[in-house]
Short mmCIF file of C-alpha atoms and ligand atoms in Angstrom, two decimals:
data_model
loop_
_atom_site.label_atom_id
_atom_site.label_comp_id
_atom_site.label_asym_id
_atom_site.label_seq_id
_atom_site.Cartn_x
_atom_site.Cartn_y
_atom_site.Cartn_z
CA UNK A 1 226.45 93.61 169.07
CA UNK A 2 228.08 90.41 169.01
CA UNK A 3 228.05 87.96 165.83
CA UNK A 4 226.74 85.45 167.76
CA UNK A 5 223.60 87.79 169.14
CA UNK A 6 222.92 89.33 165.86
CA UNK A 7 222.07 85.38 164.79
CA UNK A 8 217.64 84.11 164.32
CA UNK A 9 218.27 80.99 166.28
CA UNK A 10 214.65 80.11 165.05
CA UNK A 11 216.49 79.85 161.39
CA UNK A 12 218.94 78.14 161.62
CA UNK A 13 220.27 75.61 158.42
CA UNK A 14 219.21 72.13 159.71
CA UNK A 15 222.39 70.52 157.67
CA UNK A 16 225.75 72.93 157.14
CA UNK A 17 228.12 70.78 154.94
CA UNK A 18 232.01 71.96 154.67
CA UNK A 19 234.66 71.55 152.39
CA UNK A 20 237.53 71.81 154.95
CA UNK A 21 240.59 72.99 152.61
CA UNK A 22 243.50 75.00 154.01
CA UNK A 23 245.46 73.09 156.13
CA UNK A 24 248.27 72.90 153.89
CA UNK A 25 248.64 76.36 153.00
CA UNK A 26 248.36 76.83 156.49
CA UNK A 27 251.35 74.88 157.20
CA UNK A 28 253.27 76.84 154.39
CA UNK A 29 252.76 80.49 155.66
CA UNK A 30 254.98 79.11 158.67
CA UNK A 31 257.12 77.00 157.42
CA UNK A 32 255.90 74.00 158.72
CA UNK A 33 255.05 70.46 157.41
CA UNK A 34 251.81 69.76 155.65
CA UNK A 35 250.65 67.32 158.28
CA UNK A 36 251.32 69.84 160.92
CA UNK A 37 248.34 72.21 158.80
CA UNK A 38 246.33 68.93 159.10
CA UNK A 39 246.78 68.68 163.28
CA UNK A 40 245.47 72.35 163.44
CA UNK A 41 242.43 71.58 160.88
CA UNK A 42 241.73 68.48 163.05
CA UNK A 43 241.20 70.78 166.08
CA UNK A 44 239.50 73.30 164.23
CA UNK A 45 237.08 70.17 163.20
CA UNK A 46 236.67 69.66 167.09
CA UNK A 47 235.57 73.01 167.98
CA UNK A 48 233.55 73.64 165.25
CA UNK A 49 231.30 69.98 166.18
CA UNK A 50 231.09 71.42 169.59
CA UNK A 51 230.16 74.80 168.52
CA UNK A 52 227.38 73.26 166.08
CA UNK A 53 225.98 70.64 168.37
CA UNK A 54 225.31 73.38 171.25
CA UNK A 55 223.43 75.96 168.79
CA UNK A 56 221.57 72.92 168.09
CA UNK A 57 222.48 72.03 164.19
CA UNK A 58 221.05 68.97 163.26
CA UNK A 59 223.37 67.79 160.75
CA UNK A 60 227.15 68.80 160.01
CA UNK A 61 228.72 66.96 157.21
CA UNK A 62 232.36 67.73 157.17
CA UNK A 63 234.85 66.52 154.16
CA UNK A 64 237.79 65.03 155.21
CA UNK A 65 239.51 63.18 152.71
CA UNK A 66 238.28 62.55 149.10
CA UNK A 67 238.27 60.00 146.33
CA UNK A 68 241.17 62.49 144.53
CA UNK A 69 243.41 62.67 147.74
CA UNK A 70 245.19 59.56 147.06
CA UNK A 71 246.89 61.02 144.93
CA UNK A 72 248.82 63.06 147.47
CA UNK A 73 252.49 61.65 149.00
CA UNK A 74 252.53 58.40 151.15
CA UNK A 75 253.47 60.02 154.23
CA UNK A 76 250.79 63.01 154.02
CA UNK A 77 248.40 60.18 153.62
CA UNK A 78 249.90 57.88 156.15
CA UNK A 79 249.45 61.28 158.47
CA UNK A 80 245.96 62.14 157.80
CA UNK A 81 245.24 58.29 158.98
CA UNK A 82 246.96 58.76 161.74
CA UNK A 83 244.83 61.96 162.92
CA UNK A 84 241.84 59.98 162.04
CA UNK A 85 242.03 57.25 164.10
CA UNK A 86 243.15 59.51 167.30
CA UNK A 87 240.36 62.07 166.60
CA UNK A 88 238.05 59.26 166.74
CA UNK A 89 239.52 58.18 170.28
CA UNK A 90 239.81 61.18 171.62
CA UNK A 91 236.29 62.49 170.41
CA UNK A 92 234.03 59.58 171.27
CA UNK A 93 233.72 60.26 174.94
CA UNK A 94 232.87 63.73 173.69
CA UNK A 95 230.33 62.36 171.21
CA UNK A 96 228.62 60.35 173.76
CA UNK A 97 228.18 63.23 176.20
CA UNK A 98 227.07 65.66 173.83
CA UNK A 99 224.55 63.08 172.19
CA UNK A 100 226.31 62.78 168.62
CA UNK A 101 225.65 60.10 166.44
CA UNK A 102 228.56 59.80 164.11
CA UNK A 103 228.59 58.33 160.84
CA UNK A 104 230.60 57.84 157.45
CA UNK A 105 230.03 58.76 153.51
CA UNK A 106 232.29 57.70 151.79
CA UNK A 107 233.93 53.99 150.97
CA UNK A 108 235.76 53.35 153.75
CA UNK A 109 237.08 49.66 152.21
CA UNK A 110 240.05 51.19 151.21
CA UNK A 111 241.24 52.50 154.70
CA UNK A 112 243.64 50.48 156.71
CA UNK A 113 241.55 47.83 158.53
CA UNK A 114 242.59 49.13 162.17
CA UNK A 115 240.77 52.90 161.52
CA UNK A 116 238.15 50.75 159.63
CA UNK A 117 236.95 49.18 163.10
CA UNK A 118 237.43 52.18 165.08
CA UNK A 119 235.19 53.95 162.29
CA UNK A 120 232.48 51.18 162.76
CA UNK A 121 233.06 51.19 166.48
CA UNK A 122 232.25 54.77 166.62
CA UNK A 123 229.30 54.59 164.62
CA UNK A 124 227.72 51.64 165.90
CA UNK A 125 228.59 53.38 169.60
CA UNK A 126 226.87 56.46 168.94
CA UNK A 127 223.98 55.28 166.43
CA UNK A 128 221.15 56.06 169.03
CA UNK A 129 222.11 59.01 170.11
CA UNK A 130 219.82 62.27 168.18
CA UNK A 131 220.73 65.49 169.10
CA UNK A 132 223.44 66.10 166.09
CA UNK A 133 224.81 63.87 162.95
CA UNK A 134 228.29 64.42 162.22
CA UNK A 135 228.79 63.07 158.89
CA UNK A 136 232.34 62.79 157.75
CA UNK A 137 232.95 62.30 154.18
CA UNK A 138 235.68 59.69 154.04
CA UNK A 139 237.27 58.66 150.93
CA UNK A 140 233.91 60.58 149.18
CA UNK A 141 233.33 61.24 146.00
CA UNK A 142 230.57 62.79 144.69
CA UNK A 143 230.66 61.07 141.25
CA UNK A 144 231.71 57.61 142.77
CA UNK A 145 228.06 57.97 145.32
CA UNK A 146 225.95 58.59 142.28
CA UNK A 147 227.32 55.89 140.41
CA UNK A 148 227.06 53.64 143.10
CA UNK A 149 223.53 54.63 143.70
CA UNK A 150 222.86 53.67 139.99
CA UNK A 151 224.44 50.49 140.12
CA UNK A 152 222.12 49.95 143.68
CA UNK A 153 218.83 50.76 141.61
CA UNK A 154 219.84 48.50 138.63
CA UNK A 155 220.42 46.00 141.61
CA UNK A 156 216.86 46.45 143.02
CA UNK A 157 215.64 46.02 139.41
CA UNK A 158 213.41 49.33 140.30
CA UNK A 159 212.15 50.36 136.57
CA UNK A 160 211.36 53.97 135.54
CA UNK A 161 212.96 55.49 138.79
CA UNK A 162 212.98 58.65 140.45
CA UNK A 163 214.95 61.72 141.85
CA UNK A 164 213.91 60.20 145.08
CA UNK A 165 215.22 56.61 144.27
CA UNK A 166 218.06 58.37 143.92
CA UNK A 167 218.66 60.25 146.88
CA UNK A 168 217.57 57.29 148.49
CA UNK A 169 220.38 55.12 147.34
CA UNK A 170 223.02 57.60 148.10
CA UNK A 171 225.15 57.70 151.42
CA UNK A 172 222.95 60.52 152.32
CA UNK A 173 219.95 58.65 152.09
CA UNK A 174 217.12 60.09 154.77
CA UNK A 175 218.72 63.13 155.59
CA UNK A 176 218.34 66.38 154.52
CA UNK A 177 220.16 68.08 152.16
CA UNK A 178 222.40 70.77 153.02
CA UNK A 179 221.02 74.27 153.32
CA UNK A 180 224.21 76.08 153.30
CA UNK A 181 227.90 74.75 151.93
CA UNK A 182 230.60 76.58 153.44
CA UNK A 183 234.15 76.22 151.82
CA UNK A 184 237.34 77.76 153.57
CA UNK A 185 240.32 79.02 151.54
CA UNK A 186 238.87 81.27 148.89
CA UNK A 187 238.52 78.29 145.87
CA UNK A 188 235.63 78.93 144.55
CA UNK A 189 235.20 75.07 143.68
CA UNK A 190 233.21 72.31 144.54
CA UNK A 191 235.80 69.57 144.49
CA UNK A 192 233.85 66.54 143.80
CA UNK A 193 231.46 67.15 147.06
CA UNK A 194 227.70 66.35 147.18
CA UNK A 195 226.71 67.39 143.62
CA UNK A 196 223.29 66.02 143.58
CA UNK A 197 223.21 67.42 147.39
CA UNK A 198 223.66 70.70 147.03
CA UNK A 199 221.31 71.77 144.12
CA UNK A 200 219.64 74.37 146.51
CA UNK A 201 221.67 74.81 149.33
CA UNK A 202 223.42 78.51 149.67
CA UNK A 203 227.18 78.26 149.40
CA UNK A 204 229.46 80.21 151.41
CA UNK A 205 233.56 80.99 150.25
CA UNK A 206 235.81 82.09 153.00
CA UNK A 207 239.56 83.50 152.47
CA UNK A 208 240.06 81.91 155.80
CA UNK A 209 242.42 78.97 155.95
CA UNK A 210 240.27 75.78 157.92
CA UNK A 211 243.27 76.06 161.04
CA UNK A 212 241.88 79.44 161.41
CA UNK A 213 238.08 78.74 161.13
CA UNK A 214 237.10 80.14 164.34
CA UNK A 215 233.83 79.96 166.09
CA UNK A 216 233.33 84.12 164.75
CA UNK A 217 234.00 82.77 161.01
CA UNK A 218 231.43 79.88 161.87
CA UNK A 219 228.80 82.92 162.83
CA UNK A 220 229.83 84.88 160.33
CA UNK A 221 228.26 82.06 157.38
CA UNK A 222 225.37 81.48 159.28
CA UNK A 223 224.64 85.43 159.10
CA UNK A 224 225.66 85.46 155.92
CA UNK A 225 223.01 82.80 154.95
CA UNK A 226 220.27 84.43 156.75
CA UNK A 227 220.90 87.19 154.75
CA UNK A 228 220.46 85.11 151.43
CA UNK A 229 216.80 84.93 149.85
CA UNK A 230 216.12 81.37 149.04
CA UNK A 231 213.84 80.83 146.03
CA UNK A 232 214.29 77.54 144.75
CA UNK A 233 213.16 78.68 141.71
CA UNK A 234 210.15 80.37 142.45
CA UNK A 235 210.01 84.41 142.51
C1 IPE B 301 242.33 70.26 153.29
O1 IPE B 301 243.53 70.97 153.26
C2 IPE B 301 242.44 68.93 153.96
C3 IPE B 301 242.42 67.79 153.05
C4 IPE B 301 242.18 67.81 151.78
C5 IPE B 301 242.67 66.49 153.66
P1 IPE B 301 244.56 70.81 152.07
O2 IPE B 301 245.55 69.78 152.45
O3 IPE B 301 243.86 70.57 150.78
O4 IPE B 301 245.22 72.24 152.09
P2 IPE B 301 245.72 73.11 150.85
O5 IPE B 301 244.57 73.19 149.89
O6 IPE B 301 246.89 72.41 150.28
O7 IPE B 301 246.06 74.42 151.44
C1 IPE B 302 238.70 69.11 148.90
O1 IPE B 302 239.90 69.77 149.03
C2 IPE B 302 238.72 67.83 149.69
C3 IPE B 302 238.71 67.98 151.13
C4 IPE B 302 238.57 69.09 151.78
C5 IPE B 302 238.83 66.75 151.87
P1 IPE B 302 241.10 69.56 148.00
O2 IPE B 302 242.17 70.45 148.46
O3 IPE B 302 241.41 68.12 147.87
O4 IPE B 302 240.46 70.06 146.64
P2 IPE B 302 241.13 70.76 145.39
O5 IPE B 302 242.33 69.92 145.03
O6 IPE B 302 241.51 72.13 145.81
O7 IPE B 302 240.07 70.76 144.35
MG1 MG B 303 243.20 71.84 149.36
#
């Protein structure tokens, strides 16, 4: 039996958040550039929206570049711009057709001003459309979103708050949290990525470098957490 066929479509995690790392290890194995790791992750990224959006997820959050990736060299940086902006132009169409509504976490203010309006174009383009979010987590950091959200509560002068308030004043505000976490690459790390998010979803390590994330390794986590017993504490 196929992966795909062994799958309970009527369980399926409404939000699959994924730490996309691999790209430059990738590259290494063939003696290629970094950035060249980074084009292949960017079209594994493509197929895997596709392939989430037609088994009817209804929320992928994929992280793309975080609040620690700065510190990486100019020119890697300067690349994975550069693959932003033209996945965003070559995806909307795509987006559009397949009913996506695309949208940022993350503080974009620090991105060069041209892939800031195509980001903003893209979202406000797509905003109506429900049948998937794509969530990319741009310049995210888990630590920076919490702090922000207690800076946004002090703001709002709301007194004795709540775990609500606070998922309410972070980027993820109204949406579910993720039921399963898949990371690719083997680190068995959370790298700064939706801490308060993820205090109940099911997490999911992969050996598999992100270029090589194919639509068998996708089925392969989803089995994997159908397989899991979810207790949230209880027995
Ligand atoms: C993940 O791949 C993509 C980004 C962080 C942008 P890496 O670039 O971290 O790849 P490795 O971890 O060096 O293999
Ligand atoms: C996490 O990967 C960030 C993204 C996938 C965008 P990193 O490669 O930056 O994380 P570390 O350095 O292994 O913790
Ligand atoms: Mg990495």
């Amino acid at each position: 039996m196929s992966l795909k066929a062994r799958i309970d479509f009527s369980n399926l995690p409404s939000h699959i958040a994924v730490i996309m790392d691999g790209n430059g290890r990738w590259a290494k194995k063939r003696f290629l550039p970094r950035n060249l790791g980074h084009t292949n992750g960017v079209k594994t990224a493509k197929n895997i929206v596709e392939l989430a959006r037609s088994i009817d997820i209804k929320v992928l959050t994929l992280y793309a570049f975080s609040t620690e990736n700065w510190k990486r060299a100019q020119d890697e940086i300067s690349g994975l711009m550069f693959l932003l902006k033209t996945y965003l132009k070559s995806e909307l169409q795509s987006m559009i057709k397949n009913n996506i509504s695309f949208r940022v976490i993350g503080d974009i203010s620090k991105f060069p001003k041209d892939i800031q309006a195509e980001l903003k174009n893209t979202c406000e383009i797509t905003k109506n459309n429900d049948g998937m979010i794509l969530n990319f987590a741009l310049n995210y950091g888990s630590r920076q979103e919490i702090l922000r959200a207690l800076k946004n509560i002090i703001d709002k002068k709301i007194d004795n708050p709540t775990e609500q308030d606070i998922s309410d004043n972070l980027y993820t505000a109204k949406l579910p949290d993720p039921d399963l976490l898949i990371r690719t690459s083997g680190e068995m790390r959370i790298s700064n990525f939706m801490l308060w998010q993820i205090a109940y979803s099911e997490i999911y390590v992969t050996d598999v470098l992100w270029p090589d994330f194919s639509e068998e390794e996708f089925y392969k986590a989803i089995l994997a957490y159908q397989q899991r017993e979810r207790r949230f504490g209880g027995v």
